mmCIF file with all atom_site columns, C-alpha atoms in Angstrom:
data_model
loop_
_atom_site.group_PDB
_atom_site.id
_atom_site.type_symbol
_atom_site.label_atom_id
_atom_site.label_alt_id
_atom_site.label_comp_id
_atom_site.label_asym_id
_atom_site.label_entity_id
_atom_site.label_seq_id
_atom_site.pdbx_PDB_ins_code
_atom_site.Cartn_x
_atom_site.Cartn_y
_atom_site.Cartn_z
_atom_site.occupancy
_atom_site.B_iso_or_equiv
_atom_site.pdbx_formal_charge
_atom_site.auth_seq_id
_atom_site.auth_comp_id
_atom_site.auth_asym_id
_atom_site.auth_atom_id
_atom_site.pdbx_PDB_model_num
ATOM 1   C CA . MET F 1 1   ? 111.421 85.451  125.912 1.00 50.00 ? 1   MET F CA 1
ATOM 2   C CA . SER F 1 2   ? 109.578 88.342  127.482 1.00 67.00 ? 2   SER F CA 1
ATOM 3   C CA . GLY F 1 3   ? 108.426 91.588  125.980 1.00 84.00 ? 3   GLY F CA 1
ATOM 4   C CA . LYS F 1 4   ? 106.755 92.542  122.740 1.00 93.00 ? 4   LYS F CA 1
ATOM 5   C CA . TYR F 1 5   ? 108.503 92.405  119.409 1.00 96.00 ? 5   TYR F CA 1
ATOM 6   C CA . GLU F 1 6   ? 107.270 95.949  118.745 1.00 96.00 ? 6   GLU F CA 1
ATOM 7   C CA . ASP F 1 7   ? 109.489 97.155  121.595 1.00 96.00 ? 7   ASP F CA 1
ATOM 8   C CA . LEU F 1 8   ? 112.652 95.900  119.894 1.00 96.00 ? 8   LEU F CA 1
ATOM 9   C CA . LYS F 1 9   ? 114.588 98.781  118.315 1.00 97.00 ? 9   LYS F CA 1
ATOM 10  C CA . VAL F 1 10  ? 115.732 96.497  115.497 1.00 98.00 ? 10  VAL F CA 1
ATOM 11  C CA . TRP F 1 11  ? 112.124 95.577  114.668 1.00 98.00 ? 11  TRP F CA 1
ATOM 12  C CA . GLN F 1 12  ? 111.175 99.279  114.658 1.00 98.00 ? 12  GLN F CA 1
ATOM 13  C CA . LYS F 1 13  ? 114.056 100.089 112.293 1.00 98.00 ? 13  LYS F CA 1
ATOM 14  C CA . ALA F 1 14  ? 113.190 97.148  110.015 1.00 99.00 ? 14  ALA F CA 1
ATOM 15  C CA . PHE F 1 15  ? 109.550 98.260  109.975 1.00 99.00 ? 15  PHE F CA 1
ATOM 16  C CA . GLN F 1 16  ? 110.624 101.779 108.913 1.00 98.00 ? 16  GLN F CA 1
ATOM 17  C CA . LEU F 1 17  ? 112.730 100.223 106.163 1.00 98.00 ? 17  LEU F CA 1
ATOM 18  C CA . THR F 1 18  ? 109.748 98.228  104.908 1.00 98.00 ? 18  THR F CA 1
ATOM 19  C CA . LEU F 1 19  ? 107.554 101.323 104.730 1.00 98.00 ? 19  LEU F CA 1
ATOM 20  C CA . LEU F 1 20  ? 110.317 103.207 102.908 1.00 97.00 ? 20  LEU F CA 1
ATOM 21  C CA . VAL F 1 21  ? 110.718 100.424 100.341 1.00 98.00 ? 21  VAL F CA 1
ATOM 22  C CA . TYR F 1 22  ? 106.968 100.402 99.676  1.00 98.00 ? 22  TYR F CA 1
ATOM 23  C CA . LYS F 1 23  ? 106.956 104.188 99.275  1.00 96.00 ? 23  LYS F CA 1
ATOM 24  C CA . GLU F 1 24  ? 109.988 104.325 96.999  1.00 95.00 ? 24  GLU F CA 1
ATOM 25  C CA . THR F 1 25  ? 108.887 101.447 94.755  1.00 96.00 ? 25  THR F CA 1
ATOM 26  C CA . GLN F 1 26  ? 105.576 103.131 93.891  1.00 95.00 ? 26  GLN F CA 1
ATOM 27  C CA . CYS F 1 27  ? 107.306 104.990 91.072  1.00 93.00 ? 27  CYS F CA 1
ATOM 28  C CA . PHE F 1 28  ? 108.929 101.886 89.555  1.00 96.00 ? 28  PHE F CA 1
ATOM 29  C CA . PRO F 1 29  ? 107.902 101.038 85.990  1.00 96.00 ? 29  PRO F CA 1
ATOM 30  C CA . ARG F 1 30  ? 104.614 99.202  85.676  1.00 96.00 ? 30  ARG F CA 1
ATOM 31  C CA . HIS F 1 31  ? 106.293 96.259  83.952  1.00 96.00 ? 31  HIS F CA 1
ATOM 32  C CA . GLU F 1 32  ? 108.279 95.652  87.179  1.00 96.00 ? 32  GLU F CA 1
ATOM 33  C CA . MET F 1 33  ? 105.140 95.250  89.333  1.00 95.00 ? 33  MET F CA 1
ATOM 34  C CA . TYR F 1 34  ? 105.489 91.459  89.432  1.00 95.00 ? 34  TYR F CA 1
ATOM 35  C CA . GLY F 1 35  ? 109.261 91.513  89.034  1.00 96.00 ? 35  GLY F CA 1
ATOM 36  C CA . LEU F 1 36  ? 111.697 93.682  90.928  1.00 98.00 ? 36  LEU F CA 1
ATOM 37  C CA . THR F 1 37  ? 109.029 95.731  92.730  1.00 98.00 ? 37  THR F CA 1
ATOM 38  C CA . ASN F 1 38  ? 107.461 92.590  94.155  1.00 98.00 ? 38  ASN F CA 1
ATOM 39  C CA . GLN F 1 39  ? 110.836 91.087  95.082  1.00 98.00 ? 39  GLN F CA 1
ATOM 40  C CA . LEU F 1 40  ? 111.985 94.231  96.897  1.00 98.00 ? 40  LEU F CA 1
ATOM 41  C CA . ARG F 1 41  ? 108.753 94.463  98.833  1.00 98.00 ? 41  ARG F CA 1
ATOM 42  C CA . ARG F 1 42  ? 108.744 90.787  99.789  1.00 98.00 ? 42  ARG F CA 1
ATOM 43  C CA . ALA F 1 43  ? 112.345 90.930  100.999 1.00 98.00 ? 43  ALA F CA 1
ATOM 44  C CA . ALA F 1 44  ? 111.612 94.098  102.993 1.00 99.00 ? 44  ALA F CA 1
ATOM 45  C CA . VAL F 1 45  ? 108.482 92.625  104.612 1.00 99.00 ? 45  VAL F CA 1
ATOM 46  C CA . SER F 1 46  ? 110.409 89.494  105.536 1.00 99.00 ? 46  SER F CA 1
ATOM 47  C CA . ILE F 1 47  ? 112.882 91.394  107.716 1.00 99.00 ? 47  ILE F CA 1
ATOM 48  C CA . PRO F 1 48  ? 110.553 92.654  110.496 1.00 99.00 ? 48  PRO F CA 1
ATOM 49  C CA . SER F 1 49  ? 108.270 89.645  110.048 1.00 98.00 ? 49  SER F CA 1
ATOM 50  C CA . ASN F 1 50  ? 111.046 87.198  110.898 1.00 98.00 ? 50  ASN F CA 1
ATOM 51  C CA . ILE F 1 51  ? 112.079 89.294  113.887 1.00 98.00 ? 51  ILE F CA 1
ATOM 52  C CA . ALA F 1 52  ? 108.480 89.209  115.144 1.00 98.00 ? 52  ALA F CA 1
ATOM 53  C CA . GLU F 1 53  ? 108.115 85.480  114.501 1.00 97.00 ? 53  GLU F CA 1
ATOM 54  C CA . GLY F 1 54  ? 111.396 84.735  116.242 1.00 96.00 ? 54  GLY F CA 1
ATOM 55  C CA . LYS F 1 55  ? 110.420 86.837  119.244 1.00 96.00 ? 55  LYS F CA 1
ATOM 56  C CA . GLY F 1 56  ? 107.397 84.575  119.629 1.00 94.00 ? 56  GLY F CA 1
ATOM 57  C CA . LYS F 1 57  ? 109.538 81.451  119.925 1.00 92.00 ? 57  LYS F CA 1
ATOM 58  C CA . THR F 1 58  ? 110.234 79.888  123.295 1.00 89.00 ? 58  THR F CA 1
ATOM 59  C CA . SER F 1 59  ? 114.023 79.872  123.228 1.00 91.00 ? 59  SER F CA 1
ATOM 60  C CA . ASP F 1 60  ? 116.803 82.329  122.505 1.00 91.00 ? 60  ASP F CA 1
ATOM 61  C CA . ARG F 1 61  ? 118.287 79.798  120.103 1.00 91.00 ? 61  ARG F CA 1
ATOM 62  C CA . ASP F 1 62  ? 115.091 79.752  118.018 1.00 93.00 ? 62  ASP F CA 1
ATOM 63  C CA . PHE F 1 63  ? 114.925 83.546  118.132 1.00 94.00 ? 63  PHE F CA 1
ATOM 64  C CA . ALA F 1 64  ? 118.514 83.746  116.871 1.00 94.00 ? 64  ALA F CA 1
ATOM 65  C CA . VAL F 1 65  ? 117.633 81.482  113.928 1.00 95.00 ? 65  VAL F CA 1
ATOM 66  C CA . PHE F 1 66  ? 114.860 83.865  112.869 1.00 96.00 ? 66  PHE F CA 1
ATOM 67  C CA . LEU F 1 67  ? 117.178 86.839  113.293 1.00 97.00 ? 67  LEU F CA 1
ATOM 68  C CA . CYS F 1 68  ? 119.525 85.111  110.852 1.00 96.00 ? 68  CYS F CA 1
ATOM 69  C CA . HIS F 1 69  ? 116.600 84.701  108.432 1.00 97.00 ? 69  HIS F CA 1
ATOM 70  C CA . SER F 1 70  ? 115.979 88.445  108.778 1.00 98.00 ? 70  SER F CA 1
ATOM 71  C CA . ARG F 1 71  ? 119.616 89.144  108.015 1.00 98.00 ? 71  ARG F CA 1
ATOM 72  C CA . ALA F 1 72  ? 119.438 86.933  104.917 1.00 98.00 ? 72  ALA F CA 1
ATOM 73  C CA . SER F 1 73  ? 116.384 88.881  103.726 1.00 98.00 ? 73  SER F CA 1
ATOM 74  C CA . LEU F 1 74  ? 118.273 92.109  104.376 1.00 98.00 ? 74  LEU F CA 1
ATOM 75  C CA . HIS F 1 75  ? 121.103 90.900  102.121 1.00 98.00 ? 75  HIS F CA 1
ATOM 76  C CA . GLU F 1 76  ? 118.521 90.008  99.489  1.00 98.00 ? 76  GLU F CA 1
ATOM 77  C CA . LEU F 1 77  ? 117.079 93.521  99.762  1.00 98.00 ? 77  LEU F CA 1
ATOM 78  C CA . GLU F 1 78  ? 120.549 95.073  99.460  1.00 97.00 ? 78  GLU F CA 1
ATOM 79  C CA . THR F 1 79  ? 121.224 93.141  96.262  1.00 97.00 ? 79  THR F CA 1
ATOM 80  C CA . GLN F 1 80  ? 117.865 94.013  94.740  1.00 97.00 ? 80  GLN F CA 1
ATOM 81  C CA . SER F 1 81  ? 118.376 97.664  95.706  1.00 96.00 ? 81  SER F CA 1
ATOM 82  C CA . LEU F 1 82  ? 121.663 97.706  93.812  1.00 94.00 ? 82  LEU F CA 1
ATOM 83  C CA . ILE F 1 83  ? 119.897 96.250  90.785  1.00 96.00 ? 83  ILE F CA 1
ATOM 84  C CA . ALA F 1 84  ? 117.158 98.904  91.029  1.00 96.00 ? 84  ALA F CA 1
ATOM 85  C CA . GLU F 1 85  ? 119.776 101.626 91.301  1.00 94.00 ? 85  GLU F CA 1
ATOM 86  C CA . GLN F 1 86  ? 121.767 100.327 88.321  1.00 94.00 ? 86  GLN F CA 1
ATOM 87  C CA . LEU F 1 87  ? 118.580 100.179 86.246  1.00 95.00 ? 87  LEU F CA 1
ATOM 88  C CA . GLY F 1 88  ? 117.868 103.806 87.117  1.00 95.00 ? 88  GLY F CA 1
ATOM 89  C CA . TYR F 1 89  ? 114.698 103.076 89.100  1.00 95.00 ? 89  TYR F CA 1
ATOM 90  C CA . TRP F 1 90  ? 116.180 104.542 92.287  1.00 88.00 ? 90  TRP F CA 1
ATOM 91  C CA . GLN F 1 91  ? 118.260 107.650 92.160  1.00 82.00 ? 91  GLN F CA 1
ATOM 92  C CA . GLY F 1 92  ? 119.534 110.352 94.452  1.00 85.00 ? 92  GLY F CA 1
ATOM 93  C CA . THR F 1 93  ? 117.772 110.688 97.769  1.00 91.00 ? 93  THR F CA 1
ATOM 94  C CA . ALA F 1 94  ? 115.645 107.553 97.363  1.00 90.00 ? 94  ALA F CA 1
ATOM 95  C CA . ALA F 1 95  ? 118.664 105.325 96.805  1.00 89.00 ? 95  ALA F CA 1
ATOM 96  C CA . ALA F 1 96  ? 120.587 107.030 99.612  1.00 92.00 ? 96  ALA F CA 1
ATOM 97  C CA . ALA F 1 97  ? 117.695 106.719 102.069 1.00 94.00 ? 97  ALA F CA 1
ATOM 98  C CA . VAL F 1 98  ? 117.213 103.016 101.375 1.00 94.00 ? 98  VAL F CA 1
ATOM 99  C CA . LYS F 1 99  ? 120.963 102.344 101.606 1.00 94.00 ? 99  LYS F CA 1
ATOM 100 C CA . SER F 1 100 ? 121.265 104.246 104.872 1.00 96.00 ? 100 SER F CA 1
ATOM 101 C CA . LEU F 1 101 ? 118.313 102.569 106.557 1.00 97.00 ? 101 LEU F CA 1
ATOM 102 C CA . THR F 1 102 ? 119.400 99.156  105.270 1.00 97.00 ? 102 THR F CA 1
ATOM 103 C CA . ALA F 1 103 ? 122.879 99.671  106.739 1.00 98.00 ? 103 ALA F CA 1
ATOM 104 C CA . LYS F 1 104 ? 121.481 100.806 110.107 1.00 98.00 ? 104 LYS F CA 1
ATOM 105 C CA . THR F 1 105 ? 119.105 97.845  110.245 1.00 98.00 ? 105 THR F CA 1
ATOM 106 C CA . GLY F 1 106 ? 121.935 95.473  109.349 1.00 98.00 ? 106 GLY F CA 1
ATOM 107 C CA . LYS F 1 107 ? 124.173 96.802  112.121 1.00 98.00 ? 107 LYS F CA 1
ATOM 108 C CA . MET F 1 108 ? 121.383 96.412  114.639 1.00 97.00 ? 108 MET F CA 1
ATOM 109 C CA . LEU F 1 109 ? 120.594 92.884  113.472 1.00 97.00 ? 109 LEU F CA 1
ATOM 110 C CA . ASN F 1 110 ? 124.250 91.863  113.578 1.00 96.00 ? 110 ASN F CA 1
ATOM 111 C CA . GLY F 1 111 ? 124.600 93.322  117.058 1.00 96.00 ? 111 GLY F CA 1
ATOM 112 C CA . LEU F 1 112 ? 121.592 91.450  118.385 1.00 95.00 ? 112 LEU F CA 1
ATOM 113 C CA . ILE F 1 113 ? 122.677 88.188  116.754 1.00 94.00 ? 113 ILE F CA 1
ATOM 114 C CA . SER F 1 114 ? 126.166 88.577  118.251 1.00 94.00 ? 114 SER F CA 1
ATOM 115 C CA . ALA F 1 115 ? 124.725 89.379  121.676 1.00 93.00 ? 115 ALA F CA 1
ATOM 116 C CA . MET F 1 116 ? 122.649 86.205  121.604 1.00 88.00 ? 116 MET F CA 1
ATOM 117 C CA . ARG F 1 117 ? 125.563 83.911  120.800 1.00 81.00 ? 117 ARG F CA 1
ATOM 118 C CA . PRO F 1 118 ? 126.999 81.927  123.665 1.00 72.00 ? 118 PRO F CA 1
ATOM 119 C CA . ASP F 1 119 ? 130.322 83.222  124.946 1.00 63.00 ? 119 ASP F CA 1
ATOM 120 C CA . ARG F 1 120 ? 133.051 82.148  122.537 1.00 48.00 ? 120 ARG F CA 1
ATOM 121 C CA . ALA F 1 121 ? 135.169 80.950  125.443 1.00 44.00 ? 121 ALA F CA 1
ATOM 122 C CA . GLU F 1 122 ? 132.488 78.392  126.286 1.00 53.00 ? 122 GLU F CA 1
ATOM 123 C CA . ARG F 1 123 ? 132.458 76.943  122.790 1.00 50.00 ? 123 ARG F CA 1
ATOM 124 C CA . LYS F 1 124 ? 134.589 74.004  121.828 1.00 51.00 ? 124 LYS F CA 1
ATOM 125 C CA . PRO F 1 125 ? 136.960 74.738  118.956 1.00 51.00 ? 125 PRO F CA 1
ATOM 126 C CA . LEU F 1 126 ? 136.094 73.145  115.643 1.00 45.00 ? 126 LEU F CA 1
ATOM 127 C CA . LYS F 1 127 ? 138.446 70.471  114.406 1.00 54.00 ? 127 LYS F CA 1
ATOM 128 C CA . ALA F 1 128 ? 139.646 70.580  110.844 1.00 53.00 ? 128 ALA F CA 1
ATOM 129 C CA . VAL F 1 129 ? 138.458 67.698  108.727 1.00 54.00 ? 129 VAL F CA 1
ATOM 130 C CA . GLY F 1 130 ? 140.886 66.141  106.355 1.00 52.00 ? 130 GLY F CA 1
#
């Protein structure tokens, strides 16, 4: 695993998403500071953090596991963003910006995860149990 995690386009996009989430949650109601605001920020931070941690692992397989953790955090962020939007905390351009950057980050993550999978032709088919 050579190269710096900062050079990965997906890490850069996830980092931008994290900064955007922090910026856009500053106007959330004070009573959400330890609720939805905290959850959104933690999920957002987890995405580039897991990419960076995975990049530091010694095998592609380990890296792929951390990319999957990043993707799970991205799904968590998407869900929490929908909640924030439904509650009226995010509206208009803020909601659109977060959705757009989340979608772009997700596509990049999925692409990298797919690229790291062994060729499907080399895999043995799974047998049905039962």
